[in-house]
């Protein structure tokens, strides 16, 4: 088959198109390389402007069956707390103490306690904290100014100092809780420019949540002991009194075991830890993406110039190459 016959076929047209495209790209390689260099330089400049962040990781897991009491009487269920920490459950649905712990970690009551920790909220909202006056101020960054301007335009309050609700929204947005494979363990991660603060936040989340649920369990257990004691004094049936005494023994054992420094709802498998080097943003990935974008833009510029030159010479791309 002659070359002329081959070129009129679809395969021949494709080969011709690829050959011409490759020739155009090679001819304009200086433009392509130049655009890639500019893109990489912009990426390097951006990486130097953006503060790197460290990822802190904490791993938790459920406690052993029976909790602090081992194989003895089961621990009383951790009670549901009021307010925003309760999820919406339908009739007949139940939440284990471990599931409640996972939910409580990013809840408003926990954030409310963390907001009372000295110097904690100022570290979270550094752009709105004024060390000179030890008070809050509006964010002077472009994003903060734009947000305040938009709020003013729509007639809303432009800015309010961060409080516990602001901290709760921040934690819910920035803290990630993920299941590890098919296990019940959870990986809790948080990113911050200061690795020490990233570890501190995760450790405080765990300790505060555990303390809240433990306090709620101790409070309700004490109420149960008081109520069972009153029932024993008023019940005359021997079998009922025996059942109440057995129930009372279980709750009293639970009250005694609360003095043991062991977790009640979730076990800390791995305390919060962070790598020695920042991992976000990854410079290798950023530079690779910048180089790829530069390549695409450079090729686009070269081919566009070829098309324009070809239109000026009756579609002959060879004139542009010459």
Tab-separated table of C-alpha atoms in Angstrom, residues 6-318:
chain	number	residue	atom	x	y	z
A	6	UNK	CA	-2.280	5.033	3.817
A	7	UNK	CA	-2.718	8.689	4.660
A	8	UNK	CA	-6.354	8.787	3.573
A	9	UNK	CA	-7.310	6.049	6.001
A	10	UNK	CA	-8.307	6.893	9.602
A	11	UNK	CA	-5.174	5.204	10.929
A	12	UNK	CA	-3.049	7.162	8.526
A	13	UNK	CA	-4.723	10.410	9.555
A	14	UNK	CA	-4.051	9.611	13.207
A	15	UNK	CA	-0.392	8.847	12.519
A	16	UNK	CA	-0.029	12.055	10.565
A	17	UNK	CA	-1.673	14.015	13.368
A	18	UNK	CA	0.632	12.489	15.984
A	19	UNK	CA	3.724	13.089	13.876
A	20	UNK	CA	2.816	16.712	13.316
A	21	UNK	CA	1.925	17.175	16.974
A	22	UNK	CA	5.227	15.711	18.095
A	23	UNK	CA	7.091	17.884	15.618
A	24	UNK	CA	5.294	20.993	16.887
A	25	UNK	CA	6.043	20.072	20.514
A	26	UNK	CA	9.724	19.494	19.753
A	27	UNK	CA	9.968	22.743	17.841
A	28	UNK	CA	8.388	24.680	20.715
A	29	UNK	CA	10.220	22.797	23.445
A	30	UNK	CA	11.820	25.980	24.740
A	31	UNK	CA	8.405	27.487	25.389
A	32	UNK	CA	7.198	24.301	27.095
A	33	UNK	CA	10.278	24.049	29.298
A	34	UNK	CA	10.084	27.746	30.114
A	35	UNK	CA	6.461	27.499	31.230
A	36	UNK	CA	7.283	24.434	33.346
A	37	UNK	CA	10.153	26.284	35.018
A	38	UNK	CA	7.891	29.248	35.766
A	39	UNK	CA	5.215	26.932	37.203
A	40	UNK	CA	7.755	25.145	39.410
A	41	UNK	CA	9.192	28.488	40.559
A	42	UNK	CA	5.703	29.700	41.501
A	43	UNK	CA	5.098	26.458	43.402
A	44	UNK	CA	8.373	26.854	45.298
A	45	UNK	CA	7.474	30.450	46.146
A	46	UNK	CA	4.045	29.357	47.351
A	47	UNK	CA	5.525	26.575	49.481
A	48	UNK	CA	7.812	29.085	51.174
A	49	UNK	CA	4.840	31.328	51.960
A	50	UNK	CA	2.580	28.570	53.310
A	51	UNK	CA	3.622	27.394	56.788
A	52	UNK	CA	4.133	23.609	56.819
A	53	UNK	CA	1.929	21.531	59.084
A	54	UNK	CA	2.590	18.439	61.165
A	55	UNK	CA	0.043	15.638	61.467
A	56	UNK	CA	-0.440	14.291	64.982
A	57	UNK	CA	-2.017	10.840	65.337
A	58	UNK	CA	-3.725	9.249	68.328
A	59	UNK	CA	-5.225	5.737	68.363
A	60	UNK	CA	-8.005	4.582	70.686
A	61	UNK	CA	-9.841	1.304	71.140
A	62	UNK	CA	-12.696	-0.156	73.183
A	63	UNK	CA	-12.109	-1.373	76.725
A	64	UNK	CA	-12.172	-5.066	77.614
A	65	UNK	CA	-15.577	-6.662	78.284
A	66	UNK	CA	-16.686	-5.929	81.830
A	67	UNK	CA	-14.679	-2.736	81.999
A	68	UNK	CA	-12.884	-2.060	85.261
A	69	UNK	CA	-14.636	-4.954	86.928
A	70	UNK	CA	-13.070	-7.537	84.624
A	71	UNK	CA	-15.203	-10.688	84.658
A	72	UNK	CA	-17.248	-9.548	87.614
A	73	UNK	CA	-20.450	-7.565	87.530
A	74	UNK	CA	-20.699	-5.442	84.381
A	75	UNK	CA	-20.070	-1.745	84.598
A	76	UNK	CA	-23.159	0.455	84.695
A	77	UNK	CA	-23.810	1.989	81.314
A	78	UNK	CA	-22.394	5.441	80.829
A	79	UNK	CA	-25.455	7.692	80.931
A	80	UNK	CA	-26.523	9.943	78.123
A	81	UNK	CA	-25.593	13.535	78.832
A	82	UNK	CA	-27.847	16.394	77.942
A	83	UNK	CA	-27.336	19.149	75.435
A	84	UNK	CA	-25.593	18.938	72.106
A	85	UNK	CA	-23.589	15.823	72.901
A	86	UNK	CA	-26.484	13.457	72.190
A	87	UNK	CA	-26.926	12.054	68.713
A	88	UNK	CA	-30.299	11.486	67.087
A	89	UNK	CA	-31.271	7.863	67.595
A	90	UNK	CA	-34.509	6.203	66.685
A	91	UNK	CA	-36.674	4.026	68.862
A	92	UNK	CA	-34.860	0.853	69.880
A	93	UNK	CA	-31.432	2.134	68.823
A	94	UNK	CA	-28.598	1.982	71.353
A	95	UNK	CA	-25.161	3.544	71.603
A	96	UNK	CA	-22.316	1.813	73.398
A	97	UNK	CA	-20.030	3.666	75.784
A	98	UNK	CA	-17.258	3.462	73.183
A	99	UNK	CA	-19.470	4.902	70.441
A	100	UNK	CA	-20.505	7.694	72.788
A	101	UNK	CA	-16.862	8.413	73.546
A	102	UNK	CA	-16.101	8.764	69.825
A	103	UNK	CA	-19.023	11.146	69.386
A	104	UNK	CA	-18.232	13.163	72.511
A	105	UNK	CA	-14.653	13.848	71.387
A	106	UNK	CA	-15.836	16.495	68.926
A	107	UNK	CA	-18.910	17.639	70.861
A	108	UNK	CA	-19.705	21.056	72.269
A	109	UNK	CA	-19.417	20.085	75.988
A	110	UNK	CA	-15.849	18.863	75.460
A	111	UNK	CA	-14.967	22.015	73.520
A	112	UNK	CA	-16.511	24.068	76.321
A	113	UNK	CA	-14.100	22.514	78.818
A	114	UNK	CA	-11.136	22.904	76.475
A	115	UNK	CA	-11.951	26.597	76.046
A	116	UNK	CA	-11.268	27.025	79.773
A	117	UNK	CA	-7.741	25.602	79.479
A	118	UNK	CA	-5.258	28.513	79.794
A	119	UNK	CA	-3.707	29.615	76.486
A	120	UNK	CA	-5.532	26.885	74.556
A	121	UNK	CA	-8.024	28.928	72.517
A	122	UNK	CA	-5.405	31.617	71.679
A	123	UNK	CA	-3.204	28.891	70.166
A	124	UNK	CA	-6.088	27.599	68.070
A	125	UNK	CA	-7.184	31.043	66.851
A	126	UNK	CA	-3.789	32.732	66.676
A	127	UNK	CA	-4.838	35.162	63.937
A	128	UNK	CA	-7.542	36.602	66.220
A	129	UNK	CA	-5.455	36.853	69.393
A	130	UNK	CA	-3.616	40.039	70.357
A	131	UNK	CA	-0.749	39.243	72.760
A	132	UNK	CA	-0.215	42.930	73.505
A	133	UNK	CA	-3.695	43.376	74.983
A	134	UNK	CA	-4.304	39.707	75.868
A	135	UNK	CA	-7.631	39.957	74.094
A	136	UNK	CA	-9.411	39.031	70.893
A	137	UNK	CA	-9.328	41.064	67.701
A	138	UNK	CA	-10.725	40.583	64.182
A	139	UNK	CA	-8.633	38.568	61.762
A	140	UNK	CA	-6.644	41.008	59.623
A	141	UNK	CA	-5.998	38.471	56.864
A	142	UNK	CA	-7.623	38.708	53.414
A	143	UNK	CA	-10.076	35.899	54.163
A	144	UNK	CA	-11.132	37.477	57.470
A	145	UNK	CA	-11.595	40.906	55.908
A	146	UNK	CA	-13.618	39.463	53.028
A	147	UNK	CA	-15.851	37.532	55.431
A	148	UNK	CA	-16.511	40.621	57.549
A	149	UNK	CA	-17.267	42.684	54.448
A	150	UNK	CA	-19.773	40.124	53.183
A	151	UNK	CA	-21.467	39.942	56.588
A	152	UNK	CA	-21.774	43.723	56.669
A	153	UNK	CA	-23.246	43.796	53.164
A	154	UNK	CA	-25.982	41.297	54.073
A	155	UNK	CA	-26.728	43.039	57.371
A	156	UNK	CA	-25.176	40.504	59.730
A	157	UNK	CA	-22.819	40.972	62.646
A	158	UNK	CA	-19.398	41.239	60.984
A	159	UNK	CA	-17.394	39.527	63.715
A	160	UNK	CA	-17.643	38.026	67.188
A	161	UNK	CA	-14.825	36.770	69.435
A	162	UNK	CA	-14.342	32.996	69.278
A	163	UNK	CA	-16.075	31.052	72.032
A	164	UNK	CA	-16.758	27.419	72.905
A	165	UNK	CA	-19.112	26.999	69.950
A	166	UNK	CA	-16.477	28.373	67.589
A	167	UNK	CA	-13.957	25.958	69.088
A	168	UNK	CA	-16.399	23.053	68.707
A	169	UNK	CA	-16.905	23.851	65.020
A	170	UNK	CA	-13.141	24.096	64.567
A	171	UNK	CA	-12.564	20.703	66.197
A	172	UNK	CA	-15.330	19.076	64.160
A	173	UNK	CA	-13.757	20.463	60.975
A	174	UNK	CA	-10.075	19.843	61.670
A	175	UNK	CA	-10.028	16.637	63.749
A	176	UNK	CA	-10.477	13.439	61.754
A	177	UNK	CA	-11.646	10.161	63.327
A	178	UNK	CA	-11.249	7.135	61.052
A	179	UNK	CA	-11.753	3.420	61.563
A	180	UNK	CA	-8.576	1.368	61.182
A	181	UNK	CA	-9.416	-1.361	58.685
A	182	UNK	CA	-12.110	-3.714	59.949
A	183	UNK	CA	-11.063	-3.312	63.594
A	184	UNK	CA	-12.912	-1.305	66.250
A	185	UNK	CA	-9.842	0.906	66.699
A	186	UNK	CA	-10.001	4.544	65.641
A	187	UNK	CA	-7.236	6.775	64.315
A	188	UNK	CA	-7.650	10.393	65.414
A	189	UNK	CA	-5.583	12.920	63.440
A	190	UNK	CA	-5.052	16.672	63.616
A	191	UNK	CA	-2.764	19.000	61.655
A	192	UNK	CA	-1.066	22.121	62.981
A	193	UNK	CA	2.059	24.152	62.323
A	194	UNK	CA	3.307	23.341	65.845
A	195	UNK	CA	3.713	19.568	66.392
A	196	UNK	CA	3.722	19.986	70.173
A	197	UNK	CA	0.372	21.768	70.107
A	198	UNK	CA	-1.044	19.182	67.700
A	199	UNK	CA	-0.165	16.430	70.171
A	200	UNK	CA	-1.478	18.512	73.065
A	201	UNK	CA	-4.867	19.021	71.431
A	202	UNK	CA	-5.399	15.314	70.757
A	203	UNK	CA	-4.272	14.280	74.240
A	204	UNK	CA	-6.559	16.889	75.803
A	205	UNK	CA	-9.469	15.681	73.673
A	206	UNK	CA	-8.988	12.132	74.910
A	207	UNK	CA	-8.454	13.061	78.571
A	208	UNK	CA	-11.353	15.530	78.674
A	209	UNK	CA	-13.801	13.145	77.020
A	210	UNK	CA	-12.802	10.281	79.318
A	211	UNK	CA	-13.111	12.500	82.386
A	212	UNK	CA	-16.559	13.764	81.363
A	213	UNK	CA	-17.973	10.291	80.794
A	214	UNK	CA	-16.351	8.974	83.962
A	215	UNK	CA	-17.842	11.817	86.018
A	216	UNK	CA	-21.275	11.186	84.516
A	217	UNK	CA	-21.025	7.457	85.276
A	218	UNK	CA	-19.913	8.099	88.875
A	219	UNK	CA	-22.754	10.572	89.406
A	220	UNK	CA	-25.435	8.225	88.084
A	221	UNK	CA	-23.944	5.248	89.926
A	222	UNK	CA	-24.122	7.178	93.195
A	223	UNK	CA	-27.768	8.017	92.498
A	224	UNK	CA	-28.471	4.337	91.853
A	225	UNK	CA	-26.846	3.326	95.148
A	226	UNK	CA	-28.986	5.834	97.031
A	227	UNK	CA	-32.163	4.723	95.278
A	228	UNK	CA	-31.462	1.003	95.789
A	229	UNK	CA	-30.744	1.681	99.474
A	230	UNK	CA	-34.156	3.326	99.850
A	231	UNK	CA	-35.847	0.466	98.009
A	232	UNK	CA	-34.253	-2.117	100.298
A	233	UNK	CA	-35.612	-0.270	103.318
A	234	UNK	CA	-39.156	-0.244	101.951
A	235	UNK	CA	-39.421	-3.673	100.274
A	236	UNK	CA	-40.631	-6.526	102.480
A	237	UNK	CA	-40.474	-9.421	100.000
A	238	UNK	CA	-37.373	-11.534	100.736
A	239	UNK	CA	-36.637	-12.377	97.101
A	240	UNK	CA	-36.929	-8.748	96.078
A	241	UNK	CA	-34.639	-7.656	98.900
A	242	UNK	CA	-32.068	-10.275	97.888
A	243	UNK	CA	-32.180	-9.119	94.249
A	244	UNK	CA	-31.796	-5.499	95.323
A	245	UNK	CA	-28.833	-6.362	97.552
A	246	UNK	CA	-27.123	-8.183	94.671
A	247	UNK	CA	-27.715	-5.167	92.467
A	248	UNK	CA	-26.405	-2.862	95.180
A	249	UNK	CA	-23.208	-4.930	95.520
A	250	UNK	CA	-22.523	-4.526	91.801
A	251	UNK	CA	-22.908	-0.754	91.967
A	252	UNK	CA	-20.799	-0.499	95.125
A	253	UNK	CA	-18.034	-2.507	93.452
A	254	UNK	CA	-18.186	-0.121	90.523
A	255	UNK	CA	-17.908	2.859	92.898
A	256	UNK	CA	-14.822	1.358	94.549
A	257	UNK	CA	-13.146	0.614	91.218
A	258	UNK	CA	-13.521	4.240	90.142
A	259	UNK	CA	-10.459	5.021	92.268
A	260	UNK	CA	-8.346	2.896	89.904
A	261	UNK	CA	-6.599	4.960	87.237
A	262	UNK	CA	-7.860	2.917	84.288
A	263	UNK	CA	-9.986	4.017	81.316
A	264	UNK	CA	-13.724	3.564	81.605
A	265	UNK	CA	-14.953	4.001	78.039
A	266	UNK	CA	-11.986	3.971	75.617
A	267	UNK	CA	-8.440	2.663	75.853
A	268	UNK	CA	-5.564	4.831	74.694
A	269	UNK	CA	-3.729	2.480	72.333
A	270	UNK	CA	-1.224	5.087	71.151
A	271	UNK	CA	-0.751	8.543	72.686
A	272	UNK	CA	-0.640	11.442	70.264
A	273	UNK	CA	2.564	11.513	68.251
A	274	UNK	CA	3.831	13.474	65.244
A	275	UNK	CA	6.688	13.056	62.806
A	276	UNK	CA	9.823	15.161	63.169
A	277	UNK	CA	9.296	16.632	59.683
A	278	UNK	CA	6.162	18.376	58.386
A	279	UNK	CA	4.052	16.374	55.960
A	280	UNK	CA	1.567	18.964	54.705
A	281	UNK	CA	1.822	20.236	52.057
A	282	UNK	CA	4.039	17.573	50.512
A	283	UNK	CA	6.605	19.473	48.389
A	284	UNK	CA	7.205	16.503	46.087
A	285	UNK	CA	3.509	16.246	45.222
A	286	UNK	CA	3.107	20.014	44.855
A	287	UNK	CA	6.114	20.346	42.551
A	288	UNK	CA	5.020	17.340	40.477
A	289	UNK	CA	1.558	18.866	40.018
A	290	UNK	CA	3.104	22.238	39.140
A	291	UNK	CA	5.385	20.611	36.555
A	292	UNK	CA	2.463	18.720	35.017
A	293	UNK	CA	0.350	21.872	34.848
A	294	UNK	CA	3.264	23.761	33.306
A	295	UNK	CA	3.666	21.017	30.712
A	296	UNK	CA	-0.020	21.151	29.792
A	297	UNK	CA	-0.097	24.953	29.622
A	298	UNK	CA	3.152	25.080	27.644
A	299	UNK	CA	1.921	22.532	25.111
A	300	UNK	CA	-1.340	24.423	24.843
A	301	UNK	CA	0.510	27.647	24.069
A	302	UNK	CA	2.700	25.946	21.466
A	303	UNK	CA	-0.193	24.222	19.695
A	304	UNK	CA	-2.286	27.386	19.755
A	305	UNK	CA	0.559	29.296	18.131
A	306	UNK	CA	0.847	26.529	15.541
A	307	UNK	CA	-2.872	26.699	14.756
A	308	UNK	CA	-2.736	30.477	14.373
A	309	UNK	CA	0.318	30.225	12.145
A	310	UNK	CA	-1.327	27.445	10.156
A	311	UNK	CA	-4.481	29.495	9.605
A	312	UNK	CA	-2.330	32.326	8.285
A	313	UNK	CA	-0.628	29.984	5.828
A	314	UNK	CA	-3.714	28.062	4.612
A	315	UNK	CA	-3.434	25.488	7.385
A	316	UNK	CA	0.139	24.434	6.589
A	317	UNK	CA	1.737	23.814	10.027
A	318	UNK	CA	5.055	23.235	8.328
